[in-house]
Tab-separated table of C-alpha atoms in Angstrom:
chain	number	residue	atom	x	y	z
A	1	UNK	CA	-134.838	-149.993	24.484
A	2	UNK	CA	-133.117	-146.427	25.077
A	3	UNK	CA	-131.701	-147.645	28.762
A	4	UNK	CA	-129.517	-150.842	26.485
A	5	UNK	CA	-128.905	-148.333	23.712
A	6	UNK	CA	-127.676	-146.168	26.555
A	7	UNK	CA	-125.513	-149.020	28.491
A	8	UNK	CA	-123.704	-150.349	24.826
A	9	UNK	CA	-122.576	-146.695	23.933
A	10	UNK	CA	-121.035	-146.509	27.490
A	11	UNK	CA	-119.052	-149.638	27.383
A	12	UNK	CA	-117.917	-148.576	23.848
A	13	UNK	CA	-116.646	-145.604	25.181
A	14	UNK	CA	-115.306	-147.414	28.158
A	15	UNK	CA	-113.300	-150.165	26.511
A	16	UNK	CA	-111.947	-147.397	23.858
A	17	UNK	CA	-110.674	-145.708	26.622
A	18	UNK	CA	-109.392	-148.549	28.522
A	19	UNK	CA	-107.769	-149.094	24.947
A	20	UNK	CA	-106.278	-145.631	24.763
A	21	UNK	CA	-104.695	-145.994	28.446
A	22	UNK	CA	-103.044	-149.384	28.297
A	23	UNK	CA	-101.625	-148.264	24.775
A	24	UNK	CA	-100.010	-145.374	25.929
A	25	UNK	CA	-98.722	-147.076	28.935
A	26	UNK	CA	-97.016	-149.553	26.837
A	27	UNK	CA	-95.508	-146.785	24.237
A	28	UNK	CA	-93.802	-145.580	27.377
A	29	UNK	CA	-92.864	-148.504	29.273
A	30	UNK	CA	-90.678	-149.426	25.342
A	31	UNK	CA	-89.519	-146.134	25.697
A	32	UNK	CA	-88.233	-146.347	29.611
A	33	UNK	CA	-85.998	-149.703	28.698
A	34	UNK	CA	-82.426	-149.913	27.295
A	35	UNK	CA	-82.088	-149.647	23.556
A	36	UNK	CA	-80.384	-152.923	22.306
A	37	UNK	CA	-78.035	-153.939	19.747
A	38	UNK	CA	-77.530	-156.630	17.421
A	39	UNK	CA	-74.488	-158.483	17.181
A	40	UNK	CA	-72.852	-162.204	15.494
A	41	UNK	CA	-71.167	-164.596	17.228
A	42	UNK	CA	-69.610	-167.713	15.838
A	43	UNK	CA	-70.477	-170.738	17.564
A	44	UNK	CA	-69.234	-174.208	16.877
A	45	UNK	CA	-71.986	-177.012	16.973
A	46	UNK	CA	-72.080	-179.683	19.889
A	47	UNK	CA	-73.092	-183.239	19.561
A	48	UNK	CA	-76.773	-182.780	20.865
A	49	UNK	CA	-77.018	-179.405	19.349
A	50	UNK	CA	-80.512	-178.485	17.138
A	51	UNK	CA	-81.437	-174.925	15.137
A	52	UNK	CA	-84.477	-175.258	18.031
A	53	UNK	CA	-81.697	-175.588	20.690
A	54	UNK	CA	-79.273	-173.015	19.361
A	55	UNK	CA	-82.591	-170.713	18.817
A	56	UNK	CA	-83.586	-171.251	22.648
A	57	UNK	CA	-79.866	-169.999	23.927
A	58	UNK	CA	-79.629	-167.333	21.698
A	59	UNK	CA	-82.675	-165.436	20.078
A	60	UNK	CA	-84.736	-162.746	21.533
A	61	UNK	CA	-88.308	-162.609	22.075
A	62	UNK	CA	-88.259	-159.216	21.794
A	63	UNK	CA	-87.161	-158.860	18.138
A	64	UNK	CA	-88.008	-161.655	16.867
A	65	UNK	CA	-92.034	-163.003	16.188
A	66	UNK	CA	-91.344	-166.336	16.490
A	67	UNK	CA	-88.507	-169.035	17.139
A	68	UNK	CA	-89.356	-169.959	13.477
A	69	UNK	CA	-87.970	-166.162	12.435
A	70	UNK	CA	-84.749	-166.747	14.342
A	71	UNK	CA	-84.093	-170.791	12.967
A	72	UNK	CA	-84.527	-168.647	9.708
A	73	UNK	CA	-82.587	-165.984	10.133
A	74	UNK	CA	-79.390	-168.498	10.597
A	75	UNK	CA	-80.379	-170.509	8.028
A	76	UNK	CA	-79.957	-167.506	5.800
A	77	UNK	CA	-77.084	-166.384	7.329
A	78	UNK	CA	-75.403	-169.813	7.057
A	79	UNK	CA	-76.355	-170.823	3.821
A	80	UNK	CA	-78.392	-173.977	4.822
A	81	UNK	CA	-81.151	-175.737	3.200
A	82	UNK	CA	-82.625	-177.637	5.295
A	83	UNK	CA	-82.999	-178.242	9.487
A	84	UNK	CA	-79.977	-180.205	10.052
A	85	UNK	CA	-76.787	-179.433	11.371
A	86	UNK	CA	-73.501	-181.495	11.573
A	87	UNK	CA	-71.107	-181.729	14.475
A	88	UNK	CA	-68.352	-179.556	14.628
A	89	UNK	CA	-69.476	-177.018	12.264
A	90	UNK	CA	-69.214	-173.246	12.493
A	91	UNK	CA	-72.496	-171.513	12.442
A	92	UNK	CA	-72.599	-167.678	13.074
A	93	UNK	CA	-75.851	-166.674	14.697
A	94	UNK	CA	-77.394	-163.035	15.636
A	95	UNK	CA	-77.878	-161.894	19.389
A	96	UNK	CA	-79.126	-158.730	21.086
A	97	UNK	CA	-77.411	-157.125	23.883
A	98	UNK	CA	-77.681	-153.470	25.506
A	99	UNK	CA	-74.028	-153.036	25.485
A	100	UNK	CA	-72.757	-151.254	22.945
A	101	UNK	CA	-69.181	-152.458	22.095
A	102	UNK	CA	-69.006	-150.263	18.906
């Protein structure tokens, strides 16, 4: 009974440790890259073009959670209701890049 009392403190203390490691490895490795900045661009829609299509070209996984976030996001931006999008129109949408042009 004391040996497997014995073995589940040591893998507690082994995966907390394992925890601590690969958490401060990933601090640093954010720290390491380019910062990024967020800019607008003003895109006018194609024929085949979707929010899911125009969210595939242009979001970020990196700042945003999900695709979902980003469709959002230009929905907001571009005062629209609902999913669709018309032919022609001007939508301005939100990109990332790690050159600053301020």
């Amino acid at each position: 009974m004391m040996k497997n009392f014995l073995i589940l403190v040591m893998t507690v203390c082994l995966i907390v440790t394992c925890s601590v490691a690969l958490s401060s490895f990933r601090s640093n490795a954010k720290a390491d890259a380019a910062p990024s900045y967020k800019y607008y661009k003003s895109i006018v829609v194609s024929n085949n073009d979707t929010l899911w299509s125009i969210a595939e070209e242009y979001m970020d996984g990196e700042h945003y959670t999900s695709i979902n976030d980003y469709i959002n996001e230009v929905k907001t931006m571009n005062s629209l209701s609902g999913d669709s999008i018309q032919y022609g129109r001007h939508l301005v949408v939100p990109y990332y890049d790690t050159a600053f042009t301020g």
